[in-house]
XYZ file of C-alpha atoms in Angstrom:
740
model
C 118.803 -16.508 -40.888
C 118.995 -13.924 -43.694
C 121.374 -10.974 -43.365
C 118.670 -8.367 -44.071
C 114.957 -8.128 -43.347
C 113.468 -5.397 -45.531
C 110.169 -4.226 -44.038
C 107.912 -2.466 -46.549
C 104.667 -0.849 -45.320
C 102.243 -0.512 -48.234
C 99.279 1.829 -48.701
C 97.888 3.363 -51.919
C 101.096 3.094 -53.960
C 100.084 0.689 -56.698
C 101.785 2.821 -59.331
C 105.152 2.650 -57.578
C 105.058 -0.689 -55.747
C 106.527 -2.906 -58.443
C 109.495 -0.592 -58.903
C 110.102 -0.614 -55.162
C 109.980 -4.424 -54.827
C 112.083 -4.951 -57.944
C 114.791 -2.652 -56.566
C 115.112 -4.999 -53.580
C 114.672 -8.392 -55.216
C 117.061 -7.582 -58.083
C 119.918 -6.586 -55.794
C 123.210 -8.394 -56.510
C 123.278 -9.238 -52.788
C 120.562 -11.856 -52.332
C 120.730 -12.852 -48.658
C 117.539 -11.057 -47.704
C 113.858 -11.344 -47.001
C 111.043 -8.896 -47.663
C 108.273 -8.416 -45.100
C 105.562 -6.538 -47.019
C 102.729 -5.160 -44.859
C 99.534 -4.391 -46.742
C 98.031 -1.665 -44.562
C 94.524 -2.411 -45.794
C 95.265 -0.574 -49.011
C 92.083 0.093 -51.041
C 93.797 -0.156 -54.425
C 95.577 -3.052 -56.148
C 98.576 -3.185 -53.804
C 97.442 -6.362 -51.999
C 97.188 -8.313 -55.269
C 100.595 -7.060 -56.425
C 102.164 -8.241 -53.156
C 100.577 -11.674 -53.425
C 101.819 -11.954 -56.991
C 105.416 -11.288 -55.873
C 105.131 -13.682 -52.940
C 103.907 -16.438 -55.236
C 106.971 -16.226 -57.445
C 109.720 -15.337 -54.935
C 109.992 -17.268 -51.644
C 111.914 -14.364 -50.081
C 108.713 -12.285 -50.020
C 106.267 -12.653 -47.106
C 103.006 -10.658 -47.145
C 101.001 -9.594 -44.129
C 97.496 -8.268 -44.872
C 96.193 -6.058 -42.036
C 92.399 -6.138 -41.429
C 92.248 -2.361 -40.999
C 94.398 0.662 -41.792
C 96.750 1.482 -38.906
C 99.137 3.998 -40.445
C 102.765 3.946 -41.462
C 104.383 3.524 -38.042
C 102.112 0.773 -36.786
C 102.349 -1.059 -40.114
C 106.117 -1.224 -39.579
C 105.481 -2.503 -36.039
C 103.254 -5.236 -37.458
C 106.042 -6.442 -39.737
C 108.883 -6.507 -37.207
C 107.849 -9.707 -35.303
C 108.011 -11.618 -38.582
C 111.552 -10.471 -39.385
C 114.303 -13.078 -39.003
C 117.239 -11.139 -40.456
C 120.309 -9.981 -38.582
C 119.619 -6.399 -39.657
C 116.382 -4.486 -40.276
C 115.864 -2.019 -43.116
C 112.647 -0.043 -43.431
C 111.812 0.897 -47.005
C 108.811 3.062 -47.866
C 106.888 1.531 -50.744
C 107.276 4.497 -53.114
C 111.059 4.615 -52.670
C 113.725 2.373 -54.232
C 117.102 0.949 -53.365
C 119.881 1.856 -55.767
C 121.678 -0.959 -57.673
C 124.338 -2.576 -55.499
C 123.097 -0.872 -52.334
C 122.788 -3.997 -50.183
C 126.173 -5.339 -51.266
C 127.719 -1.998 -50.237
C 125.867 -2.050 -46.907
C 126.908 -5.631 -46.218
C 130.531 -4.900 -47.003
C 130.513 -1.827 -44.770
C 128.965 -3.838 -41.919
C 131.746 -6.400 -42.291
C 134.385 -3.678 -42.239
C 133.034 -2.152 -39.027
C 132.384 -5.399 -37.132
C 134.585 -5.883 -34.094
C 135.045 -9.592 -33.206
C 134.871 -8.665 -29.549
C 131.792 -6.461 -29.716
C 129.867 -7.506 -32.785
C 128.528 -5.431 -35.632
C 127.202 -1.873 -35.530
C 123.897 -1.206 -33.839
C 123.072 1.267 -36.599
C 124.555 1.955 -40.031
C 123.616 5.325 -41.603
C 123.803 5.590 -45.390
C 123.173 8.323 -47.950
C 120.178 8.967 -50.181
C 119.137 11.145 -53.123
C 115.849 12.925 -53.642
C 114.221 12.023 -56.962
C 111.571 14.520 -58.022
C 108.353 13.802 -59.937
C 109.548 16.043 -62.772
C 112.700 13.944 -63.218
C 115.364 15.834 -61.257
C 117.720 14.250 -58.757
C 119.483 15.920 -55.821
C 121.883 14.338 -53.380
C 121.606 14.876 -49.644
C 123.287 18.226 -48.937
C 124.842 16.894 -45.700
C 126.463 13.833 -47.288
C 129.864 15.094 -46.153
C 128.893 14.253 -42.554
C 128.974 10.559 -43.469
C 132.470 10.761 -44.862
C 133.762 12.871 -41.979
C 132.543 10.352 -39.371
C 135.582 8.142 -40.054
C 136.157 4.490 -40.784
C 135.165 2.920 -37.472
C 132.164 3.044 -35.178
C 131.241 5.734 -32.662
C 128.545 6.990 -30.325
C 126.436 10.053 -31.060
C 128.271 12.010 -28.359
C 131.525 11.497 -30.245
C 130.145 12.786 -33.547
C 127.005 14.817 -32.665
C 126.831 16.213 -36.196
C 125.370 12.817 -37.185
C 122.118 14.006 -35.649
C 121.944 16.901 -38.119
C 121.145 14.421 -40.898
C 117.511 13.955 -41.819
C 115.920 12.206 -38.836
C 114.087 9.514 -40.747
C 113.946 5.755 -40.364
C 114.740 4.723 -43.957
C 118.364 5.989 -44.291
C 119.662 3.413 -41.812
C 119.892 -0.301 -41.108
C 119.484 -1.558 -37.543
C 120.802 -4.640 -35.797
C 117.620 -6.573 -34.940
C 118.939 -7.742 -31.577
C 119.609 -4.118 -30.586
C 116.079 -3.032 -31.562
C 114.504 -5.939 -29.680
C 116.624 -5.421 -26.566
C 115.733 -1.731 -26.356
C 112.077 -2.330 -27.207
C 111.924 0.324 -29.932
C 108.591 0.681 -31.735
C 106.861 3.289 -33.842
C 104.066 5.508 -32.468
C 100.906 6.365 -34.388
C 100.485 9.593 -36.311
C 102.525 11.814 -38.625
C 106.275 12.310 -38.018
C 106.538 8.836 -36.497
C 110.229 8.782 -37.469
C 111.084 11.421 -34.835
C 110.433 9.374 -31.613
C 112.068 6.348 -33.253
C 115.223 7.951 -34.670
C 116.338 10.132 -31.766
C 116.059 7.339 -29.160
C 117.781 4.866 -31.509
C 120.680 7.180 -32.307
C 121.174 8.328 -28.698
C 121.093 4.747 -27.377
C 123.349 3.071 -29.915
C 126.821 2.168 -28.656
C 128.143 1.510 -32.138
C 127.127 3.726 -35.080
C 128.781 3.358 -38.518
C 128.342 5.375 -41.716
C 128.414 4.589 -45.412
C 129.084 7.470 -47.787
C 127.073 6.031 -50.658
C 123.648 6.738 -52.105
C 121.715 3.574 -51.293
C 118.158 4.859 -51.593
C 116.183 7.068 -53.919
C 113.709 9.109 -51.892
C 110.788 9.808 -54.217
C 109.266 13.292 -54.037
C 105.749 12.714 -55.307
C 103.682 15.517 -56.806
C 100.711 14.445 -54.718
C 100.015 11.766 -52.133
C 103.100 12.622 -50.096
C 102.201 13.047 -46.410
C 104.514 16.031 -46.022
C 102.840 17.863 -48.897
C 99.318 17.213 -47.635
C 97.518 20.137 -45.957
C 96.018 18.751 -42.755
C 95.672 19.243 -38.997
C 97.543 15.931 -38.676
C 100.754 17.965 -38.722
C 99.867 18.857 -35.120
C 101.119 15.295 -34.348
C 104.644 16.684 -34.283
C 104.047 17.996 -30.739
C 103.093 14.578 -29.395
C 106.070 13.020 -31.118
C 108.529 15.363 -29.395
C 106.757 14.746 -26.086
C 107.613 11.081 -26.611
C 111.272 11.991 -27.302
C 111.518 14.015 -24.091
C 109.823 11.229 -22.111
C 112.401 8.768 -23.420
C 115.273 11.024 -22.404
C 113.713 11.555 -18.967
C 113.594 7.787 -18.487
C 117.331 7.518 -19.031
C 119.321 9.868 -16.786
C 122.505 9.257 -18.784
C 120.879 11.053 -21.740
C 119.996 14.247 -19.796
C 122.796 16.163 -21.514
C 120.849 15.961 -24.790
C 117.864 17.950 -23.522
C 119.116 21.411 -24.704
C 119.926 19.956 -28.141
C 116.523 18.284 -28.475
C 114.825 21.458 -27.242
C 116.445 23.412 -30.062
C 115.664 20.751 -32.680
C 112.030 20.678 -31.609
C 111.715 24.449 -31.982
C 113.412 24.447 -35.386
C 111.316 21.538 -36.643
C 107.961 23.033 -35.586
C 108.818 26.472 -36.984
C 109.800 24.829 -40.258
C 106.412 23.104 -40.462
C 104.655 26.402 -39.685
C 106.589 28.215 -42.394
C 105.738 25.706 -45.121
C 102.826 27.039 -47.192
C 101.223 23.619 -47.830
C 101.364 21.869 -44.449
C 98.810 23.523 -42.152
C 95.383 25.007 -42.930
C 95.696 28.785 -42.749
C 93.026 28.953 -40.033
C 95.016 26.609 -37.790
C 98.434 28.263 -37.933
C 97.813 30.449 -34.893
C 96.856 27.438 -32.789
C 99.905 25.515 -34.042
C 102.172 28.366 -33.025
C 100.593 28.557 -29.555
C 101.034 24.821 -28.939
C 104.630 24.976 -30.192
C 105.396 27.927 -27.874
C 103.856 26.129 -24.886
C 105.914 22.980 -25.579
C 108.995 25.109 -26.031
C 108.465 26.776 -22.624
C 107.695 23.498 -20.879
C 110.930 21.826 -21.959
C 113.273 24.811 -21.893
C 116.544 23.866 -20.228
C 118.923 26.703 -21.040
C 119.389 29.949 -23.011
C 117.077 30.428 -26.007
C 118.982 30.543 -29.339
C 118.463 33.890 -31.139
C 116.691 32.252 -34.067
C 114.108 30.735 -31.714
C 113.322 33.790 -29.589
C 110.261 34.368 -31.764
C 108.669 31.474 -29.798
C 108.792 33.563 -26.617
C 106.381 36.116 -28.120
C 102.889 35.844 -29.518
C 101.640 34.769 -32.927
C 101.026 38.388 -34.142
C 104.701 39.176 -33.449
C 105.732 36.018 -35.338
C 103.640 37.039 -38.360
C 105.021 40.559 -38.270
C 108.594 39.275 -38.249
C 107.860 36.838 -41.067
C 106.349 39.645 -43.124
C 109.322 41.925 -42.428
C 111.718 39.156 -43.419
C 109.917 38.603 -46.735
C 109.789 42.339 -47.411
C 113.485 42.665 -46.605
C 114.267 39.812 -48.954
C 112.350 41.468 -51.785
C 114.140 44.811 -51.182
C 117.487 43.012 -51.193
C 116.584 41.276 -54.466
C 115.655 44.568 -56.111
C 118.850 46.132 -54.787
C 120.934 43.378 -56.307
C 119.151 43.842 -59.643
C 119.839 47.600 -59.593
C 123.457 47.111 -58.684
C 123.891 44.497 -61.417
C 122.421 46.826 -64.000
C 124.695 49.669 -62.854
C 127.752 47.408 -62.993
C 126.805 46.224 -66.514
C 126.520 49.851 -67.704
C 129.892 50.648 -66.165
C 131.501 47.612 -67.803
C 130.110 48.522 -71.200
C 131.454 52.064 -70.881
C 134.843 50.838 -69.651
C 135.172 48.276 -72.455
C 134.206 50.832 -75.094
C 136.856 53.266 -73.804
C 139.602 50.648 -73.733
C 138.514 49.334 -77.115
C 139.919 52.535 -78.617
C 143.431 51.608 -77.461
C 145.614 49.530 -79.824
C 145.979 45.789 -79.411
C 149.108 44.398 -77.769
C 150.761 42.110 -80.347
C 152.506 40.162 -77.584
C 149.466 39.327 -75.472
C 147.581 36.016 -75.624
C 144.607 35.046 -73.462
C 143.838 31.374 -72.794
C 140.968 29.431 -71.267
C 139.978 25.771 -71.155
C 136.880 23.849 -70.079
C 135.004 26.957 -68.854
C 137.991 28.460 -67.016
C 139.109 25.343 -65.137
C 142.858 25.783 -65.592
C 145.845 25.007 -67.846
C 144.285 22.020 -69.571
C 143.582 20.377 -72.910
C 144.556 21.806 -76.281
C 144.841 25.403 -75.006
C 147.262 24.204 -72.340
C 149.426 22.459 -74.953
C 149.463 25.565 -77.178
C 150.397 27.723 -74.173
C 153.356 25.495 -73.277
C 154.560 25.491 -76.892
C 154.252 29.309 -77.066
C 156.349 29.725 -73.919
C 159.105 27.724 -75.594
C 158.862 28.962 -79.188
C 157.538 32.488 -78.672
C 158.674 33.623 -75.203
C 158.013 37.253 -76.099
C 154.251 36.522 -76.138
C 152.738 37.029 -72.685
C 150.203 34.345 -71.896
C 147.405 35.067 -69.425
C 144.882 32.447 -68.308
C 141.279 33.036 -67.313
C 140.679 30.800 -64.310
C 137.811 30.471 -61.871
C 138.782 31.414 -58.317
C 137.976 27.922 -57.021
C 140.482 26.426 -59.489
C 143.411 28.770 -58.826
C 144.895 26.364 -56.251
C 145.331 23.731 -58.979
C 147.482 25.964 -61.224
C 151.166 25.164 -61.765
C 153.604 27.709 -60.278
C 154.240 30.881 -62.266
C 151.014 30.969 -64.256
C 149.684 34.480 -64.793
C 145.925 34.414 -64.419
C 142.835 36.617 -64.025
C 139.375 35.788 -62.693
C 136.407 35.716 -65.110
C 134.653 39.060 -65.431
C 137.116 40.828 -63.137
C 138.673 44.231 -63.879
C 141.951 42.487 -64.828
C 139.968 40.160 -67.131
C 138.424 43.129 -68.941
C 141.830 44.785 -69.277
C 143.581 41.805 -70.926
C 140.672 40.801 -73.155
C 140.293 44.393 -74.373
C 143.956 44.500 -75.501
C 144.899 40.898 -76.370
C 145.750 39.855 -79.905
C 145.419 36.077 -79.455
C 142.511 34.189 -77.882
C 142.775 30.415 -77.443
C 139.881 28.403 -75.996
C 138.160 25.041 -76.307
C 134.841 26.549 -75.137
C 133.146 29.632 -76.589
C 134.067 32.903 -74.920
C 131.210 34.713 -73.154
C 128.889 36.796 -75.316
C 130.088 39.954 -73.589
C 133.541 39.607 -75.142
C 133.640 41.763 -78.278
C 135.989 40.644 -81.021
C 138.206 43.485 -82.122
C 139.596 43.877 -85.602
C 143.070 42.408 -85.759
C 142.555 39.914 -82.948
C 143.016 36.217 -83.702
C 140.543 33.751 -82.173
C 141.690 30.127 -82.173
C 139.095 27.515 -81.243
C 140.575 24.105 -80.434
C 137.335 22.135 -79.690
C 137.387 19.246 -77.210
C 138.206 16.306 -79.400
C 136.951 14.489 -82.478
C 133.134 14.500 -82.644
C 131.077 11.330 -82.636
C 127.886 12.869 -81.269
C 125.998 15.759 -82.847
C 127.276 19.225 -82.079
C 126.339 22.829 -82.798
C 123.632 23.459 -85.336
C 123.102 19.725 -85.834
C 121.442 19.682 -82.417
C 118.498 21.674 -83.782
C 116.962 18.388 -84.855
C 117.527 16.782 -81.434
C 115.348 18.717 -78.974
C 116.162 16.400 -76.065
C 119.929 16.779 -76.492
C 119.778 20.566 -76.828
C 117.424 21.080 -73.857
C 118.503 24.323 -72.164
C 121.060 24.996 -74.924
C 120.666 28.145 -77.055
C 121.984 27.112 -80.485
C 121.565 30.518 -82.191
C 123.425 32.241 -79.334
C 126.174 29.643 -79.521
C 126.581 30.284 -83.265
C 126.785 34.037 -82.692
C 129.661 33.417 -80.329
C 131.304 31.034 -82.825
C 131.160 33.848 -85.417
C 134.244 35.244 -83.624
C 136.376 32.225 -84.550
C 139.202 32.835 -86.998
C 140.676 29.345 -86.905
C 139.268 25.930 -86.010
C 141.837 23.238 -85.256
C 141.181 19.775 -86.664
C 142.861 16.399 -86.143
C 141.371 14.623 -89.129
C 139.269 15.113 -92.248
C 136.172 13.890 -90.422
C 136.392 16.688 -87.843
C 136.927 19.259 -90.575
C 133.704 18.232 -92.285
C 131.737 18.092 -89.039
C 132.797 21.546 -87.817
C 132.079 22.990 -91.279
C 128.522 21.658 -91.041
C 127.847 22.043 -87.327
C 129.145 25.615 -87.097
C 128.000 27.564 -90.178
C 130.395 30.423 -89.512
C 133.282 31.998 -91.455
C 136.353 30.495 -89.849
C 139.299 28.701 -91.446
C 140.006 25.069 -90.604
C 143.617 24.432 -89.699
C 144.808 20.866 -90.230
C 147.203 20.884 -87.304
C 146.227 17.796 -85.315
C 145.160 18.024 -81.683
C 147.824 19.792 -79.577
C 146.977 17.857 -76.412
C 147.616 14.586 -78.280
C 151.255 15.487 -78.917
C 151.978 13.881 -75.544
C 150.272 10.654 -76.608
C 151.918 10.451 -79.999
C 155.388 10.834 -78.486
C 154.630 8.550 -75.492
C 157.218 6.071 -74.221
C 156.226 2.968 -72.226
C 157.545 4.457 -68.951
C 155.629 7.748 -69.277
C 152.598 6.343 -67.450
C 154.553 5.305 -64.320
C 154.309 8.622 -62.427
C 150.507 8.763 -62.577
C 150.278 5.074 -61.690
C 152.321 5.759 -58.581
C 150.237 8.808 -57.701
C 147.026 6.795 -57.974
C 148.435 3.962 -55.845
C 148.330 1.335 -58.603
C 150.516 -1.675 -57.726
C 153.568 -2.188 -59.902
C 152.982 -4.703 -62.654
C 149.206 -4.356 -62.639
C 147.337 -4.162 -65.927
C 145.311 -0.938 -65.888
C 141.815 -0.951 -67.404
C 140.524 2.608 -67.908
C 136.731 2.803 -67.986
C 135.478 6.165 -69.301
C 131.691 6.310 -69.859
C 130.059 9.406 -71.379
C 126.840 11.154 -70.347
C 123.407 10.156 -71.694
C 120.977 12.690 -73.131
C 117.997 10.376 -72.773
C 118.069 10.486 -68.954
C 117.738 13.609 -66.823
C 121.031 14.485 -65.258
C 123.008 12.502 -67.829
C 124.097 9.633 -65.556
C 123.078 6.026 -66.089
C 124.753 3.052 -64.423
C 125.764 0.844 -67.335
C 128.130 -1.448 -65.444
C 128.292 -2.989 -62.009
C 131.795 -1.681 -61.307
C 132.421 -3.971 -58.321
C 131.521 -7.025 -60.420
C 133.679 -5.858 -63.360
C 136.658 -5.279 -61.071
C 136.198 -8.712 -59.523
C 135.821 -10.429 -62.898
C 139.021 -8.777 -64.194
C 140.825 -10.778 -61.529
C 144.135 -10.482 -59.706
C 146.776 -8.301 -61.291
C 144.265 -5.810 -62.714
C 143.263 -2.329 -61.552
C 140.025 -0.778 -62.801
C 140.336 3.004 -63.102
C 137.084 4.925 -63.637
C 136.760 8.422 -65.066
C 133.271 9.879 -65.310
C 132.360 12.563 -67.823
C 133.350 15.950 -66.321
C 129.716 17.124 -66.365
C 128.856 14.307 -63.938
C 131.666 14.935 -61.461
C 129.595 17.050 -59.073
C 126.291 15.215 -59.379
C 124.985 12.099 -57.635
C 126.822 9.681 -59.954
C 129.841 9.226 -57.686
C 127.711 8.949 -54.563
C 125.768 6.084 -56.113
C 128.710 3.735 -55.576
C 131.909 4.977 -57.180
C 133.163 6.948 -54.184
C 132.505 4.040 -51.827
C 134.262 1.536 -54.124
C 137.235 3.902 -54.381
C 137.419 4.201 -50.584
C 137.493 0.427 -50.272
C 140.147 0.055 -52.949
C 137.898 -1.904 -55.307
C 138.352 0.643 -58.100
C 140.270 3.892 -58.555
C 138.079 6.955 -59.070
C 140.116 9.240 -61.331
C 137.307 11.617 -62.234
C 139.097 14.529 -60.539
C 142.400 13.948 -62.294
C 142.849 17.203 -64.217
C 144.966 15.864 -67.077
C 143.146 13.051 -68.797
C 146.133 12.609 -71.157
C 148.166 11.345 -68.195
C 145.469 8.816 -67.338
C 145.564 7.520 -70.867
C 149.326 7.132 -70.658
C 148.843 4.992 -67.528
C 146.229 2.714 -69.105
C 146.865 -0.586 -70.894
C 143.377 -0.725 -72.389
C 140.464 1.692 -72.703
C 136.874 0.543 -72.202
C 134.371 3.197 -73.152
C 131.010 3.584 -74.750
C 130.872 6.687 -76.941
C 133.369 9.044 -75.258
C 135.528 11.228 -77.497
C 138.502 9.896 -75.518
C 138.586 6.879 -77.796
C 139.799 9.086 -80.696
C 142.641 10.467 -78.551
C 143.544 7.116 -76.996
C 143.925 5.581 -80.462
C 147.133 7.609 -80.819
C 148.740 5.303 -78.236
C 148.004 2.276 -80.445
C 146.744 0.346 -77.417
C 143.613 -1.837 -77.288
C 140.169 -0.179 -77.132
C 136.862 -1.879 -76.304
C 133.576 -0.202 -77.152
C 130.821 -1.247 -74.761
C 127.691 -0.346 -76.743
C 124.831 -1.931 -74.821
C 122.554 1.075 -75.426
C 123.809 2.282 -78.794
C 120.324 2.546 -80.313
C 118.989 4.749 -77.514
C 122.109 6.884 -77.456
C 122.214 7.434 -81.223
C 118.504 8.187 -81.407
C 118.549 10.720 -78.550
C 121.813 12.534 -79.227
C 122.457 11.890 -82.902
C 125.824 10.599 -84.188
C 127.904 11.258 -87.273
C 128.679 7.604 -87.886
C 128.023 4.177 -86.400
C 130.861 3.543 -83.939
C 129.780 -0.093 -83.643
C 130.372 -0.597 -87.389
C 133.580 1.456 -87.615
C 135.029 0.615 -84.220
C 138.645 0.918 -82.988
C 138.419 -2.531 -81.433
C 135.979 -5.175 -80.272
C 132.390 -4.111 -79.563
C 130.392 -5.661 -76.716
C 126.595 -5.452 -76.423
C 126.099 -6.774 -72.889
C 128.034 -7.224 -69.678
C 128.476 -11.002 -70.203
C 129.997 -10.186 -73.604
C 132.402 -7.760 -71.954
C 133.356 -10.198 -69.206
C 133.983 -13.004 -71.709
C 136.133 -10.727 -73.877
C 138.488 -10.019 -71.017
C 138.424 -13.526 -69.599
C 139.455 -14.938 -72.977
C 142.137 -12.320 -73.680
C 140.499 -11.537 -77.030
C 140.457 -7.798 -76.222
C 144.064 -7.664 -77.423
C 143.985 -10.191 -80.299
C 144.936 -9.721 -83.947
C 141.416 -8.569 -84.875
C 141.631 -5.813 -82.272
C 144.952 -4.686 -83.783
C 143.496 -4.702 -87.331
C 140.445 -2.646 -86.316
C 142.587 -0.162 -84.459
C 144.906 0.343 -87.433
C 142.005 1.278 -89.685
C 140.569 3.588 -87.055
C 143.893 5.356 -86.556
C 144.316 5.914 -90.278
C 140.965 7.668 -90.418
C 140.900 9.667 -87.181
C 144.547 10.311 -86.248
C 145.658 11.489 -89.679
C 147.009 14.884 -88.648
C 148.348 13.892 -85.200
C 152.136 13.488 -85.429
C 153.334 15.020 -82.146
C 153.898 18.532 -83.517
C 150.385 20.034 -83.470
C 151.058 22.679 -80.793
C 154.225 23.721 -82.557
C 152.305 24.148 -85.814
C 149.719 26.385 -84.151
C 152.334 28.659 -82.599
C 154.540 28.900 -85.662
C 151.687 29.445 -88.096
C 149.341 31.708 -86.144
C 151.541 33.492 -83.600
C 154.924 33.723 -85.303
C 153.541 34.058 -88.817
C 155.937 31.493 -90.233
C 155.237 29.775 -93.544
C 155.667 26.208 -92.390
C 156.186 23.693 -95.188
C 156.978 20.031 -95.327
C 155.759 17.374 -92.828
C 154.897 20.047 -90.251
C 152.757 22.178 -92.575
C 149.351 23.302 -91.361
C 146.918 23.305 -94.272
C 144.317 26.087 -94.074
C 140.846 25.325 -95.436
C 138.167 28.049 -95.400
C 134.860 26.891 -93.915
C 131.553 26.781 -95.785
C 133.190 25.205 -98.804
C 129.969 23.607 -100.010
C 130.020 20.380 -97.962
C 126.465 19.166 -97.450
C 127.134 15.570 -96.493
C 129.749 13.815 -94.415
C 131.954 11.440 -96.318
C 134.505 8.893 -95.180
C 138.074 10.093 -95.017
């Protein structure tokens, strides 16, 4: 008996069907069968299904003699299922890589030897739009908050606030058969399946992982089809109430279901593309009648509109839209007035002299005391304590600040006060365009590392990489720079070319790398302890960068669970995603779940990446700028370049990292696995490559970069000798990049 029976109803999806089937059959977890139900599809779906069945014995095809609809097609497939668990997959959706392995592992975790496995396991999904966007389920937190064990709906009723669909769950087949659950005909067939299932289940478990991509088609989607078939929702809720009436123990759910029914029907009525305009009055009347019939308590305020007539409903809808428009115009007027006030205030304060002892800092778009600006700030507190340092920090990041840090919120009154009077400005991101550079102020731009990928004006020739990025505006902001810090000759040449502005390059090294240059073997122990890494483990830090050739920037390049397993005992795999991917669906696609289970350590939220590098024994990355910083530790680096051609073509790069690598280069996962299995990742060739790379890209990093910045630019000292900071005016006639 297979573990999973995946039932796929198929109708008029020939353009998406192969992708759907491949997403199942190419899962790393292979103990499954596919029951594909051809619902008399008039296109080429039947032939595609037969083709798959002919080459994969796990696929069974059922051709229906006539079209019966989505729900009944699922019913037709269920008697043929032999798996322990059922999963219903719509034929235009796809499973994410590793989904079934994650589901199987979670089922094992939540199986009680005395009671068996869960009746239902609810997992997460992401909407994938026809125009290429991806959005994670907004209520994903409910899955995490449900806890590690199993429960009944009454114990965590918020589980019913998730989308009431059939395809975000797996069901124990014995439970479904015992209860006699089937799908009704018509639209919204998920409703009278999901509510009875969830209310009847004794053991519900959750998995906080994106296991399914829910495709939002531009056309052909039932929910975006204008039709009277949306009236089916009333019959579906009648079935739900009939089920509850047949089970007295579920009577307590009637008020909840009454509210959900009202909300659901009003939502359908409000959608502009669901119901024909001429039928909306009738739909409202039937909804109101159903609402009255099943009323079992006080009417929530938001549903009182159902106790009046359709004309009153329309009037309230119109008033709501008018109120929204008035509010929008009011916000615009207030914003314009505030902008005029700010401009007047800034102009007035711009007449006051600068404060020579005031420095303003920001890093990574106001995220806190981080990176190069953070290192300069700490050096200034020690070497120039008379200079008052103020940080610009977003309100949501204030809780992460160390004690005693003076800070202001972006665009606040205090922000305008300090930026109008400060002499020194230190940032690794451009200041907002509203900040006017005053004569006598010193703007120090630290950048965010050594550049491999195209930056600044070089992006003008890469339209995909600069999508949504205003290069001319960025250059106008960069015109305020006085000094550009560089860690090597390569960076100096790149910034000179990528930012055609009139700054001076300062050969200081990277201040944040001072910590790495001066590192001792024991310096990584505190962060290892904080992350829960066992003593004596070898730490492999995997730090992939974002991709410009996929929307959203995230692309799964490695099966993290497999990599962690292949590394073997005594190893801990630590993963740090690119900061721009931290809040997107990337972590929900598997990383968070693997972290919860202890398979890997998700260190994406660790604020100080320098500390992570101190804790690592080896860095595995693709094209992240971290490899230039990590080289200062003189520890092994592996470049996993399985998509180098696509990356270089879409983003543009200043040199071929696969030809001038800091260590071994792998082109596929088997290459990477063999490299670690053999121990070659730390052989003599790795050491030789790293030495050459360090000579080229760590030339100015000697552990005193922050000191050089403070002494040279804030204290005005003429530093000579090994700690000198050579100043090189930009725009010196470089038109090509040359090797250092």
